[in-house]
mmCIF file with all atom_site columns, C-alpha atoms in Angstrom:
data_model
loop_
_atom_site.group_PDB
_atom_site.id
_atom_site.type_symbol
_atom_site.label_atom_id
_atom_site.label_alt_id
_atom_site.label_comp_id
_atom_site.label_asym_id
_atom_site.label_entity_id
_atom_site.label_seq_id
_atom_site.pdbx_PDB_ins_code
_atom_site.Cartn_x
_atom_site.Cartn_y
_atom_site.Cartn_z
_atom_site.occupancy
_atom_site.B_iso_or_equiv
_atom_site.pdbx_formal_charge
_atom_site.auth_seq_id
_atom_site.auth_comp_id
_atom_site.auth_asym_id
_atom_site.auth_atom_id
_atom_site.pdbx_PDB_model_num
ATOM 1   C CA . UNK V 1 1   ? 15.289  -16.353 4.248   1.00 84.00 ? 11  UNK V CA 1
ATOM 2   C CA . UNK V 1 2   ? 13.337  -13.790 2.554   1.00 91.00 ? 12  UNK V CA 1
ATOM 3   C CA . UNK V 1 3   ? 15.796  -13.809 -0.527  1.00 90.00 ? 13  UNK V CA 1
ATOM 4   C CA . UNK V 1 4   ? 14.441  -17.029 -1.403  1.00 93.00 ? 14  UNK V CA 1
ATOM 5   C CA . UNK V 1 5   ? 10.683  -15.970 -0.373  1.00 93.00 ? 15  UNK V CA 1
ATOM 6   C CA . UNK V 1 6   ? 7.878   -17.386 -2.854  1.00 94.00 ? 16  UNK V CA 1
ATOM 7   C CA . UNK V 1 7   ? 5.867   -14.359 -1.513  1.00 97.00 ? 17  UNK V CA 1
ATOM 8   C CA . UNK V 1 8   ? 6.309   -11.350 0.335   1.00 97.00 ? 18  UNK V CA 1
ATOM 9   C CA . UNK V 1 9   ? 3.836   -9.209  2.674   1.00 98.00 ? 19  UNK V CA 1
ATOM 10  C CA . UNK V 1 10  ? 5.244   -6.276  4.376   1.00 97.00 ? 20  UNK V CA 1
ATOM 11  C CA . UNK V 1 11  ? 2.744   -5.089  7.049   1.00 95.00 ? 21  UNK V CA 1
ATOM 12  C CA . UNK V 1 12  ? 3.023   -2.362  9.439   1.00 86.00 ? 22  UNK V CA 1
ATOM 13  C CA . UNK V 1 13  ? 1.491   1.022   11.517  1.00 86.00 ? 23  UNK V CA 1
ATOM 14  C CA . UNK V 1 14  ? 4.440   3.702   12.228  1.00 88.00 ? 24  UNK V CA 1
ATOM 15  C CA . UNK V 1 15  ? 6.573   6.048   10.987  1.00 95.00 ? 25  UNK V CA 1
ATOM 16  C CA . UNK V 1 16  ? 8.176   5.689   7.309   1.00 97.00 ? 26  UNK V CA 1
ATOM 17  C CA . UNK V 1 17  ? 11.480  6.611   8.932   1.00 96.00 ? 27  UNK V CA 1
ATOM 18  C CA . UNK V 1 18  ? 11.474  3.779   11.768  1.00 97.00 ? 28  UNK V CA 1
ATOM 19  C CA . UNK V 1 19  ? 10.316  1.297   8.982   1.00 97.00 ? 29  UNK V CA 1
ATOM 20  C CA . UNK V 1 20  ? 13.195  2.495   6.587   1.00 98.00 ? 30  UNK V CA 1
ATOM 21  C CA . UNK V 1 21  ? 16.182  2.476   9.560   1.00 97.00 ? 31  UNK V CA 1
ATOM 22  C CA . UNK V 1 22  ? 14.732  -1.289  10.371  1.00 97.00 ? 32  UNK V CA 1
ATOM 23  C CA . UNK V 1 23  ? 14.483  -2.602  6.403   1.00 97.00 ? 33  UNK V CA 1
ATOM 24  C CA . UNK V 1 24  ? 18.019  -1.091  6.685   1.00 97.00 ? 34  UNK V CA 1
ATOM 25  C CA . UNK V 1 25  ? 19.085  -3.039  9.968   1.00 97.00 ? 35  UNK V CA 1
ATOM 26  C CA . UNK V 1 26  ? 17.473  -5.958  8.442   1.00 95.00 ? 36  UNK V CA 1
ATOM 27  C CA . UNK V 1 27  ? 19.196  -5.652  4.975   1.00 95.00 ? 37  UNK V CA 1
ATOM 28  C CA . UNK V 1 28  ? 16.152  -5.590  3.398   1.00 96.00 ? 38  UNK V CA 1
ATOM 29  C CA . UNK V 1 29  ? 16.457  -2.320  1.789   1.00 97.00 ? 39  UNK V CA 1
ATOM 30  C CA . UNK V 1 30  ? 18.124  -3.459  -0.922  1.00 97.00 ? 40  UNK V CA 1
ATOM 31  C CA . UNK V 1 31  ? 16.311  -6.617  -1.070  1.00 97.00 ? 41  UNK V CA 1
ATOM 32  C CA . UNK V 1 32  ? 12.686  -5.620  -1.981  1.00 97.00 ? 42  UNK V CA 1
ATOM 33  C CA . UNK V 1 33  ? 13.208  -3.420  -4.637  1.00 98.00 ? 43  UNK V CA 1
ATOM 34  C CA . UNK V 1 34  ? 15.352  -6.445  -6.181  1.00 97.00 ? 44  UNK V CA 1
ATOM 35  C CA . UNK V 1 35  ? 12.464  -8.984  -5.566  1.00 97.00 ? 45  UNK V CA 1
ATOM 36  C CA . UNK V 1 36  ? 9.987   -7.021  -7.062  1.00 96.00 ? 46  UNK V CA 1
ATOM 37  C CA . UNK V 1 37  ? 12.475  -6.500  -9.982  1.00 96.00 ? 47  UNK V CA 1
ATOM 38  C CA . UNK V 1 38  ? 12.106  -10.744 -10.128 1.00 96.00 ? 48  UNK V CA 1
ATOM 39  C CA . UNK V 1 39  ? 8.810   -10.563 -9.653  1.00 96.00 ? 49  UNK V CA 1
ATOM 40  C CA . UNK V 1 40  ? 8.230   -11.803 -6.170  1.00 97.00 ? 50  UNK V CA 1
ATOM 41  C CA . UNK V 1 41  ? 4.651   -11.398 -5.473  1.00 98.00 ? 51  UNK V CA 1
ATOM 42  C CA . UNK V 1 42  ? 4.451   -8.292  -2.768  1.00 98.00 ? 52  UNK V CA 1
ATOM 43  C CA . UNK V 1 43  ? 1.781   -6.724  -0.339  1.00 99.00 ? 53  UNK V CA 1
ATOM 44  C CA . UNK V 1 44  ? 2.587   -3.744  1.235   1.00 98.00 ? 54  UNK V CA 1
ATOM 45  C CA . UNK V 1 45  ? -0.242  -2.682  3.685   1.00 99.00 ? 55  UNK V CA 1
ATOM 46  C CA . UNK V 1 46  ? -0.087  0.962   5.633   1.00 98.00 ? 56  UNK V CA 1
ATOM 47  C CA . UNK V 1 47  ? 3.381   1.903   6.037   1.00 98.00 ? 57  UNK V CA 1
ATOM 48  C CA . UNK V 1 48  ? 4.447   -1.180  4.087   1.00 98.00 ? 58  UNK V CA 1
ATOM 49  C CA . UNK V 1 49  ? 3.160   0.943   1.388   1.00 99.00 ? 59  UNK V CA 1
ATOM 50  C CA . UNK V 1 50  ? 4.257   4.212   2.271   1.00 99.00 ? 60  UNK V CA 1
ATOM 51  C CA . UNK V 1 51  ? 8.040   2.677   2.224   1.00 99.00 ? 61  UNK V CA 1
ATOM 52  C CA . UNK V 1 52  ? 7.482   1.776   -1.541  1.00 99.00 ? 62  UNK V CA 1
ATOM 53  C CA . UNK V 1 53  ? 8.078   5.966   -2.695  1.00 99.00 ? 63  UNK V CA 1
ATOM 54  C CA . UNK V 1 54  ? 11.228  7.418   -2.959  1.00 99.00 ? 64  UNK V CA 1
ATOM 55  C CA . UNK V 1 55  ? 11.056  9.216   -0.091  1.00 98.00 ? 65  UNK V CA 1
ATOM 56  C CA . UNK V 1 56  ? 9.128   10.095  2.642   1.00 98.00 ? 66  UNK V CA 1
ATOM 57  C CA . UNK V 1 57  ? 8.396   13.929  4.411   1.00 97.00 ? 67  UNK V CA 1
ATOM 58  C CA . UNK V 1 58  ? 7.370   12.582  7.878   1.00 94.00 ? 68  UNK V CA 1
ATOM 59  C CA . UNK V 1 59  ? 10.180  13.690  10.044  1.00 91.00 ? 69  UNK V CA 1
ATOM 60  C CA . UNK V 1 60  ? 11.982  15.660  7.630   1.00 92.00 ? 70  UNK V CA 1
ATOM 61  C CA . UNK V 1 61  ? 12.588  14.152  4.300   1.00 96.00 ? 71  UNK V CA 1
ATOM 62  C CA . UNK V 1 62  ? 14.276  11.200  4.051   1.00 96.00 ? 72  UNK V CA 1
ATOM 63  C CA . UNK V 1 63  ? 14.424  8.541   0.891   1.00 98.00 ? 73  UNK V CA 1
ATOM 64  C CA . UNK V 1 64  ? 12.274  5.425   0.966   1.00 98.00 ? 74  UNK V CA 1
ATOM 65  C CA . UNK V 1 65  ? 12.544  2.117   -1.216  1.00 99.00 ? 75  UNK V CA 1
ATOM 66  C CA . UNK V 1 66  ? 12.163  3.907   -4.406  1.00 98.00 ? 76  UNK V CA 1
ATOM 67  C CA . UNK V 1 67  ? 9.808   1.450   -5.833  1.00 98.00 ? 77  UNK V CA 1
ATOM 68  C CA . UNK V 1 68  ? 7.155   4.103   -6.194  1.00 98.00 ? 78  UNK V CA 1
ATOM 69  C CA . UNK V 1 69  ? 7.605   7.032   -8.191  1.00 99.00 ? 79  UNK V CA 1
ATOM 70  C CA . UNK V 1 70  ? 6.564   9.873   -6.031  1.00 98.00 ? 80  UNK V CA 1
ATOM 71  C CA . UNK V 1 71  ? 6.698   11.132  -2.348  1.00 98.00 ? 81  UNK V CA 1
ATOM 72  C CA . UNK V 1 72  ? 4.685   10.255  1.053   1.00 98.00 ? 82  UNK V CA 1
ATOM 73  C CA . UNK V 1 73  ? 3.091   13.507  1.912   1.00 98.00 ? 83  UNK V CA 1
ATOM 74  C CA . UNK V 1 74  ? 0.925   14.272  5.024   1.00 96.00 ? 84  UNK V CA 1
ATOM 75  C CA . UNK V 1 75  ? -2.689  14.143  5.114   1.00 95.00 ? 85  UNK V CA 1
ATOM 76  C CA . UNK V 1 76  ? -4.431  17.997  5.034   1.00 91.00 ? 86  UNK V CA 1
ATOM 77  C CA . UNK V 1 77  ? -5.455  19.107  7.778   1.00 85.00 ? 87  UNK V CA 1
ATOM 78  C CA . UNK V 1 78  ? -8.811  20.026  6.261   1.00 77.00 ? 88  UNK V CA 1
ATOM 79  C CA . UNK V 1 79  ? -9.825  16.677  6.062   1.00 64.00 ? 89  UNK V CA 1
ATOM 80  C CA . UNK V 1 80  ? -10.794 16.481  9.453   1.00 75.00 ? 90  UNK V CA 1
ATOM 81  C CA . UNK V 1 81  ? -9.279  14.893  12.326  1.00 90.00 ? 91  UNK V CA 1
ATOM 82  C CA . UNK V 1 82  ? -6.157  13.602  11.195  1.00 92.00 ? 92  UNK V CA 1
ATOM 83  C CA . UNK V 1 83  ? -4.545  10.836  11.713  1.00 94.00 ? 93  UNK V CA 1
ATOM 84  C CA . UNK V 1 84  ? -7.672  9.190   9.950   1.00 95.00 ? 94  UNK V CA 1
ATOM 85  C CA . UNK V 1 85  ? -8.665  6.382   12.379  1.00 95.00 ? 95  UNK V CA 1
ATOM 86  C CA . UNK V 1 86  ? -11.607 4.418   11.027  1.00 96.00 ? 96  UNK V CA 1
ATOM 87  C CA . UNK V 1 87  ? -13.639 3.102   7.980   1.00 98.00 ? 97  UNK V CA 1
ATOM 88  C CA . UNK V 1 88  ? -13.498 5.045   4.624   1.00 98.00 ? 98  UNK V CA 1
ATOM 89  C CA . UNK V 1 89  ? -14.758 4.077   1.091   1.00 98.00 ? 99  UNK V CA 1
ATOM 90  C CA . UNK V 1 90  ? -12.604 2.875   -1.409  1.00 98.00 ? 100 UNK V CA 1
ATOM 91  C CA . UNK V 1 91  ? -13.479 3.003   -5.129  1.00 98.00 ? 101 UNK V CA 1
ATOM 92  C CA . UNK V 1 92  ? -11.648 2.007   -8.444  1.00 97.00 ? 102 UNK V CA 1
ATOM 93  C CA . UNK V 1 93  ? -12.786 2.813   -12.082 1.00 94.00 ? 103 UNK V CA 1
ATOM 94  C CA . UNK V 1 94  ? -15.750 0.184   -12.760 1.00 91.00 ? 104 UNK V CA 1
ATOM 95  C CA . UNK V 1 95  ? -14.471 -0.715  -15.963 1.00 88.00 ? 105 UNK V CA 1
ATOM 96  C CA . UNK V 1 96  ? -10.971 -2.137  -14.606 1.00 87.00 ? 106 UNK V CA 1
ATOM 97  C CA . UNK V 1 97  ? -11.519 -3.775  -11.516 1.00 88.00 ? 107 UNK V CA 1
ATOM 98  C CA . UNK V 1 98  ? -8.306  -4.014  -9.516  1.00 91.00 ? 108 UNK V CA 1
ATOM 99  C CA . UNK V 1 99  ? -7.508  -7.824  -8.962  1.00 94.00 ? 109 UNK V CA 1
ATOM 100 C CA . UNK V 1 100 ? -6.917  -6.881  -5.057  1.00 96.00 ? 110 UNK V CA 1
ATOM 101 C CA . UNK V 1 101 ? -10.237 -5.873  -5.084  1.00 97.00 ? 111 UNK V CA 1
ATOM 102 C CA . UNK V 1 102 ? -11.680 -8.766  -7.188  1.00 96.00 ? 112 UNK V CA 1
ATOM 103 C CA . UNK V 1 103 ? -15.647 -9.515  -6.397  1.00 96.00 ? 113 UNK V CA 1
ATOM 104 C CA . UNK V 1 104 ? -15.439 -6.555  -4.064  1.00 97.00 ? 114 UNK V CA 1
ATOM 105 C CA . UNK V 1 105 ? -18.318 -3.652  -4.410  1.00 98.00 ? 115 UNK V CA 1
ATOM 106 C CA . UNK V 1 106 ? -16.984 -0.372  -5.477  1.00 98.00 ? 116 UNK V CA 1
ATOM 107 C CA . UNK V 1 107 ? -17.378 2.043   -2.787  1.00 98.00 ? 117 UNK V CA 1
ATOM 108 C CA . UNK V 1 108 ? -17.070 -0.761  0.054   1.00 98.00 ? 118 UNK V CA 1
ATOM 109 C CA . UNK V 1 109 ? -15.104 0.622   3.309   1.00 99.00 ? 119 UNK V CA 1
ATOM 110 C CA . UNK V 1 110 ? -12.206 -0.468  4.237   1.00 99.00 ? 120 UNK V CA 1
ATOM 111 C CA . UNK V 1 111 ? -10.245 0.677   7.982   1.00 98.00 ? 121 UNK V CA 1
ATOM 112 C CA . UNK V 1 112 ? -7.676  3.522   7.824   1.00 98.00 ? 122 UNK V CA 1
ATOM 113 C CA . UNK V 1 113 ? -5.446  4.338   10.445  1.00 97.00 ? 123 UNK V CA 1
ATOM 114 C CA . UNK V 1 114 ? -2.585  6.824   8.967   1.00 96.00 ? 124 UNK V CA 1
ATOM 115 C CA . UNK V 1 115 ? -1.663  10.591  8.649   1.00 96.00 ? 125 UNK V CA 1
ATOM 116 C CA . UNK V 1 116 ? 0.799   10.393  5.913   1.00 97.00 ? 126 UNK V CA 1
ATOM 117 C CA . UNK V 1 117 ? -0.367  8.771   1.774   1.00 98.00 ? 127 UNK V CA 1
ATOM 118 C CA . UNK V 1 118 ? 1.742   8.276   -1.043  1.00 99.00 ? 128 UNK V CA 1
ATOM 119 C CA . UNK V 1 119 ? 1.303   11.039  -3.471  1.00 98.00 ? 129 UNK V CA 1
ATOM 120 C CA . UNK V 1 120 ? 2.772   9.148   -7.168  1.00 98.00 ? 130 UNK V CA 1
ATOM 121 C CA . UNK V 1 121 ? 2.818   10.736  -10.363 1.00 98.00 ? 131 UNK V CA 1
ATOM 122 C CA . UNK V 1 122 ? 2.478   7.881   -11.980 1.00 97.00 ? 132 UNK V CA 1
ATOM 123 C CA . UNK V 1 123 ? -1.390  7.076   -12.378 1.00 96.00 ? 133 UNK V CA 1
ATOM 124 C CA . UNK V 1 124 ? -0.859  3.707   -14.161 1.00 96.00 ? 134 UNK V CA 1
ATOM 125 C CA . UNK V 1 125 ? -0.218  2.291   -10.526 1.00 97.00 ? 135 UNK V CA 1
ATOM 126 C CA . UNK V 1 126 ? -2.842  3.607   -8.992  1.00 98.00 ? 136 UNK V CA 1
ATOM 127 C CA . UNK V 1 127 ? -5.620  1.057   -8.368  1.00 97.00 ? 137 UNK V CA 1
ATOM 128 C CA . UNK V 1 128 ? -8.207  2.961   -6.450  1.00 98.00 ? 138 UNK V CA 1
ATOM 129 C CA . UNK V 1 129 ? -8.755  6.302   -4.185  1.00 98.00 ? 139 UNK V CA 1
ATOM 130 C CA . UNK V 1 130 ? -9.978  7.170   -1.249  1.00 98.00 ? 140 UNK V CA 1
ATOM 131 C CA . UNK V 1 131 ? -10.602 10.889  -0.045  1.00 97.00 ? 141 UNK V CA 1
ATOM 132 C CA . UNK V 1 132 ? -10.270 12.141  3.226   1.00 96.00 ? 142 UNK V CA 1
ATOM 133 C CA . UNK V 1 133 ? -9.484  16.003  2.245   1.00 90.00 ? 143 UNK V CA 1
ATOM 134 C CA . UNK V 1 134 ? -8.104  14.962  -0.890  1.00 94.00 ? 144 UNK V CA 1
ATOM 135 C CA . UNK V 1 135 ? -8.635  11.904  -3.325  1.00 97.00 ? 145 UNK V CA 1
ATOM 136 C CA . UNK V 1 136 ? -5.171  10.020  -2.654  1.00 98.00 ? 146 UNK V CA 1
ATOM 137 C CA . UNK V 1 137 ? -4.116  5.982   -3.356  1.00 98.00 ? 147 UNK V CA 1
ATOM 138 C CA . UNK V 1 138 ? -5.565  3.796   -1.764  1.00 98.00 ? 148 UNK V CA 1
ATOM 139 C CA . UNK V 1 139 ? -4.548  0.764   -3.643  1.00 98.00 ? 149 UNK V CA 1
ATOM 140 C CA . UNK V 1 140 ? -1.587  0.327   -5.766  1.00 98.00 ? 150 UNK V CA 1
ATOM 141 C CA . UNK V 1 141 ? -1.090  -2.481  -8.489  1.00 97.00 ? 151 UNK V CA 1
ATOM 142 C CA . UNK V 1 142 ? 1.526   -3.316  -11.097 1.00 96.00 ? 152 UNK V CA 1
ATOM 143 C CA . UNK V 1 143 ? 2.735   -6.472  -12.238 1.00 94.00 ? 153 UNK V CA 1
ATOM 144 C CA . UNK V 1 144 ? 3.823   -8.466  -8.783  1.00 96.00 ? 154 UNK V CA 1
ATOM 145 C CA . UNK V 1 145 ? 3.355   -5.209  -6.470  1.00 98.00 ? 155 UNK V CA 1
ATOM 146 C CA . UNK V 1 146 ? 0.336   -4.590  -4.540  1.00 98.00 ? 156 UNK V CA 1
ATOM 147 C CA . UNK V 1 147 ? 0.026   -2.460  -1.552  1.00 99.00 ? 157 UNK V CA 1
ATOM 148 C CA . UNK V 1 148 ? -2.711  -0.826  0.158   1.00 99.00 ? 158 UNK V CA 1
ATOM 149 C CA . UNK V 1 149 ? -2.928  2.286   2.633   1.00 99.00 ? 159 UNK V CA 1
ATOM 150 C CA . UNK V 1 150 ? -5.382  0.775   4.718   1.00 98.00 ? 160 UNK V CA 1
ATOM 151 C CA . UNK V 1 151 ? -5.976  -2.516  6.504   1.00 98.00 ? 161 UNK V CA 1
ATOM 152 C CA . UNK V 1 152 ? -7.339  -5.678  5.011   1.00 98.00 ? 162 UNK V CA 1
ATOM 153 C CA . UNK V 1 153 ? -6.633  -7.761  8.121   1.00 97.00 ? 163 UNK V CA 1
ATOM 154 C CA . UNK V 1 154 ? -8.783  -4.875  10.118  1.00 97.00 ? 164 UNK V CA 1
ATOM 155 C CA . UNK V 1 155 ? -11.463 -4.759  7.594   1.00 98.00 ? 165 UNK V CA 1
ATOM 156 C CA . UNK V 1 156 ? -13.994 -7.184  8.262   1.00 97.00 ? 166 UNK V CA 1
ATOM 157 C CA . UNK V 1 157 ? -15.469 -9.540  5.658   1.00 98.00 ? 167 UNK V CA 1
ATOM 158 C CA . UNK V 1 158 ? -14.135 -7.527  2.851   1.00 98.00 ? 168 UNK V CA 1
ATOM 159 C CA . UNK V 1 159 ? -10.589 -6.827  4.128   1.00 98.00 ? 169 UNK V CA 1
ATOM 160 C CA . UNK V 1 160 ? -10.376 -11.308 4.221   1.00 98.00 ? 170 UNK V CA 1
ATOM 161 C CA . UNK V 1 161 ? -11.536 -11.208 0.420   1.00 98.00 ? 171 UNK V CA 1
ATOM 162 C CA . UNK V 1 162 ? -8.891  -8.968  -0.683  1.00 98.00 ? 172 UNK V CA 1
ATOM 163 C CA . UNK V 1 163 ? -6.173  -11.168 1.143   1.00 98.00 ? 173 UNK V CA 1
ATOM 164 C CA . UNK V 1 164 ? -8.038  -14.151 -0.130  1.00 98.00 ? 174 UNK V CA 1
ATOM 165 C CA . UNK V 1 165 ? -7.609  -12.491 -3.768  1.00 98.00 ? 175 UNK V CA 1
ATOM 166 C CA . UNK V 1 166 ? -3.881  -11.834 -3.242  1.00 98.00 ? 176 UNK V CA 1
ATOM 167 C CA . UNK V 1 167 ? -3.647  -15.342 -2.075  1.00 98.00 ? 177 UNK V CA 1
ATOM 168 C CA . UNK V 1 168 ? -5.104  -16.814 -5.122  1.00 96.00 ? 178 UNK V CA 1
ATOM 169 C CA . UNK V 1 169 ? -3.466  -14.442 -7.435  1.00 95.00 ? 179 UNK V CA 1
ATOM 170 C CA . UNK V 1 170 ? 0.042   -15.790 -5.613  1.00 95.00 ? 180 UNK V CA 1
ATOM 171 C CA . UNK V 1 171 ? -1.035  -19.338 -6.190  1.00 93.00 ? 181 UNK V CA 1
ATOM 172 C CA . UNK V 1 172 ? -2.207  -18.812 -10.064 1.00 85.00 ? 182 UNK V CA 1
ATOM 173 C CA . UNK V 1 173 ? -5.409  -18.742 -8.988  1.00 44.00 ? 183 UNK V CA 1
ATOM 174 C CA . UNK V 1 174 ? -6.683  -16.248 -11.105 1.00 42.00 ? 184 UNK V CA 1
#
Protein backbone atom coordinates (compact mmCIF):
# COMPACT_ATOMS: atom_id res chain seq x y z
CA UNK A 1 0.00 0.00 0.00
CA UNK A 2 1.72 3.03 -1.05
CA UNK A 3 -0.27 5.19 1.59
CA UNK A 4 1.70 3.60 4.15
CA UNK A 5 5.06 3.66 1.92
CA UNK A 6 8.37 4.51 4.01
CA UNK A 7 9.66 5.69 0.56
CA UNK A 8 8.49 6.44 -2.72
CA UNK A 9 10.24 6.30 -6.33
CA UNK A 10 8.16 7.09 -9.25
CA UNK A 11 10.05 6.04 -12.43
CA UNK A 12 9.01 6.22 -15.91
CA UNK A 13 9.68 7.11 -20.02
CA UNK A 14 6.27 8.41 -21.76
CA UNK A 15 3.97 10.90 -22.11
CA UNK A 16 2.95 13.26 -19.00
CA UNK A 17 -0.65 12.68 -20.06
CA UNK A 18 -0.56 8.68 -20.02
CA UNK A 19 1.35 8.97 -16.63
CA UNK A 20 -1.34 11.47 -15.22
CA UNK A 21 -4.65 9.27 -16.61
CA UNK A 22 -2.73 6.10 -14.84
CA UNK A 23 -1.74 8.04 -11.26
CA UNK A 24 -5.48 8.83 -11.76
CA UNK A 25 -6.65 5.09 -12.42
CA UNK A 26 -4.39 4.19 -9.68
CA UNK A 27 -5.66 6.86 -7.16
CA UNK A 28 -2.48 8.09 -6.77
CA UNK A 29 -3.10 11.51 -7.89
CA UNK A 30 -4.18 12.64 -4.89
CA UNK A 31 -1.87 10.58 -2.96
CA UNK A 32 1.63 11.99 -3.80
CA UNK A 33 1.12 15.41 -3.42
CA UNK A 34 -0.27 14.38 0.21
CA UNK A 35 2.88 12.22 0.95
CA UNK A 36 5.18 14.70 0.08
CA UNK A 37 3.06 17.12 2.24
CA UNK A 38 4.13 14.28 5.23
CA UNK A 39 7.26 14.12 4.08
CA UNK A 40 7.56 10.77 2.45
CA UNK A 41 10.90 10.61 0.93
CA UNK A 42 10.23 10.83 -3.13
CA UNK A 43 12.25 10.23 -6.45
CA UNK A 44 10.77 11.16 -9.44
CA UNK A 45 13.03 10.18 -12.45
CA UNK A 46 12.02 11.32 -16.29
CA UNK A 47 8.43 11.62 -16.50
CA UNK A 48 8.15 10.86 -12.78
CA UNK A 49 9.42 14.30 -12.70
CA UNK A 50 7.70 15.92 -15.36
CA UNK A 51 4.26 14.82 -13.45
CA UNK A 52 5.46 16.91 -10.37
CA UNK A 53 4.35 20.64 -12.39
CA UNK A 54 1.07 21.79 -12.56
CA UNK A 55 0.56 20.98 -15.81
CA UNK A 56 1.93 19.66 -18.70
CA UNK A 57 1.78 21.08 -22.74
CA UNK A 58 2.54 17.67 -24.38
CA UNK A 59 -0.68 16.83 -26.05
CA UNK A 60 -2.43 19.91 -25.40
CA UNK A 61 -2.33 21.24 -21.94
CA UNK A 62 -3.47 19.33 -19.35
CA UNK A 63 -2.76 19.75 -15.30
CA UNK A 64 -0.16 17.56 -13.62
CA UNK A 65 0.41 16.82 -9.76
CA UNK A 66 0.92 20.37 -8.92
CA UNK A 67 3.81 19.72 -6.72
CA UNK A 68 6.03 21.87 -8.89
CA UNK A 69 5.38 25.34 -9.48
CA UNK A 70 5.64 25.78 -13.16
CA UNK A 71 4.81 24.01 -16.53
CA UNK A 72 6.46 20.99 -18.66
CA UNK A 73 7.38 22.67 -21.86
CA UNK A 74 8.95 21.00 -24.97
CA UNK A 75 12.49 20.91 -25.71
CA UNK A 76 13.58 23.68 -28.71
CA UNK A 77 14.03 22.50 -31.58
CA UNK A 78 17.36 24.28 -31.89
CA UNK A 79 18.93 22.11 -29.63
CA UNK A 80 19.45 19.56 -32.01
CA UNK A 81 17.84 16.37 -32.54
CA UNK A 82 15.15 16.23 -30.21
CA UNK A 83 13.96 13.90 -28.29
CA UNK A 84 17.52 14.08 -26.59
CA UNK A 85 18.62 10.39 -26.50
CA UNK A 86 22.00 10.05 -24.82
CA UNK A 87 24.61 11.36 -22.25
CA UNK A 88 24.60 15.11 -21.28
CA UNK A 89 26.47 17.00 -18.46
CA UNK A 90 24.89 17.92 -15.46
CA UNK A 91 26.23 20.69 -13.19
CA UNK A 92 25.05 22.35 -9.84
CA UNK A 93 26.52 25.54 -8.16
CA UNK A 94 29.93 24.25 -6.48
CA UNK A 95 29.26 25.90 -3.40
CA UNK A 96 25.89 23.88 -2.59
CA UNK A 97 26.28 20.53 -3.67
CA UNK A 98 22.91 18.87 -4.20
CA UNK A 99 22.67 15.81 -1.74
CA UNK A 100 21.42 13.65 -4.94
CA UNK A 101 24.50 14.43 -6.33
CA UNK A 102 26.66 13.95 -3.17
CA UNK A 103 30.56 12.93 -4.02
CA UNK A 104 29.56 13.31 -7.65
CA UNK A 105 31.95 15.63 -10.05
CA UNK A 106 30.25 18.66 -11.33
CA UNK A 107 29.88 18.41 -14.94
CA UNK A 108 29.65 14.42 -14.85
CA UNK A 109 27.07 13.01 -17.63
CA UNK A 110 24.29 11.53 -16.89
CA UNK A 111 21.68 9.61 -19.84
CA UNK A 112 18.73 11.66 -21.18
CA UNK A 113 16.06 10.31 -23.07
CA UNK A 114 13.06 13.05 -23.20
CA UNK A 115 11.59 15.88 -25.42
CA UNK A 116 9.58 17.67 -22.89
CA UNK A 117 11.55 19.53 -19.18
CA UNK A 118 9.94 21.17 -16.46
CA UNK A 119 10.25 24.84 -16.83
CA UNK A 120 9.62 26.16 -12.67
CA UNK A 121 9.74 29.55 -11.59
CA UNK A 122 10.76 28.73 -8.56
CA UNK A 123 14.73 28.53 -8.54
CA UNK A 124 14.99 27.45 -4.86
CA UNK A 125 14.11 23.85 -6.21
CA UNK A 126 16.25 23.71 -8.73
CA UNK A 127 19.30 21.53 -7.96
CA UNK A 128 21.26 21.52 -11.15
CA UNK A 129 20.95 22.23 -15.15
CA UNK A 130 21.61 20.75 -18.02
CA UNK A 131 21.45 22.48 -21.57
CA UNK A 132 20.48 21.00 -24.61
CA UNK A 133 19.22 24.38 -26.48
CA UNK A 134 18.46 25.88 -23.32
CA UNK A 135 19.80 25.51 -19.63
CA UNK A 136 16.63 23.66 -18.04
CA UNK A 137 16.35 21.33 -14.51
CA UNK A 138 17.91 18.70 -14.38
CA UNK A 139 17.66 17.92 -10.76
CA UNK A 140 15.13 19.09 -8.38
CA UNK A 141 15.46 19.08 -4.45
CA UNK A 142 13.39 20.32 -1.54
CA UNK A 143 12.88 18.93 1.71
CA UNK A 144 11.68 15.04 0.97
CA UNK A 145 11.29 15.65 -2.99
CA UNK A 146 13.88 14.75 -5.37
CA UNK A 147 13.44 14.09 -8.97
CA UNK A 148 15.62 14.05 -11.86
CA UNK A 149 14.99 14.44 -15.77
CA UNK A 150 17.35 11.94 -16.65
CA UNK A 151 18.23 8.37 -15.70
CA UNK A 152 20.28 7.27 -12.75
CA UNK A 153 19.51 3.57 -13.27
CA UNK A 154 20.87 4.19 -17.11
CA UNK A 155 23.81 6.12 -16.03
CA UNK A 156 26.59 4.00 -15.32
CA UNK A 157 28.76 4.26 -12.20
CA UNK A 158 27.51 7.65 -11.41
CA UNK A 159 23.76 7.16 -12.03
CA UNK A 160 24.27 3.97 -8.91
CA UNK A 161 25.90 6.79 -6.63
CA UNK A 162 23.10 9.09 -6.89
CA UNK A 163 20.55 6.20 -6.02
CA UNK A 164 23.03 5.07 -3.46
CA UNK A 165 22.83 8.83 -2.05
CA UNK A 166 19.01 8.85 -2.08
CA UNK A 167 19.19 5.57 -0.37
CA UNK A 168 21.27 6.76 2.43
CA UNK A 169 19.59 10.04 2.69
CA UNK A 170 16.14 7.73 3.13
CA UNK A 171 17.85 5.70 5.78
CA UNK A 172 19.43 8.86 7.81
CA UNK A 173 22.40 8.19 6.35
CA UNK A 174 23.52 11.47 5.79
Amino acid sequence: DVRNADAVVLPGVGATRDTMAALDRLELSPLIPELLRSNVPFLGICVGMQVLADASEEWGTHPCLGVVPGRVCKLPDTAGKVPQIGWNQVRYDPDAPPSLLRGIPNGTDFYFVHSFYVDTPDATLVAARTDYGLPFPSVLESGSLAATQFHPEKSGRWGLALLRNWVDSVQGGQ
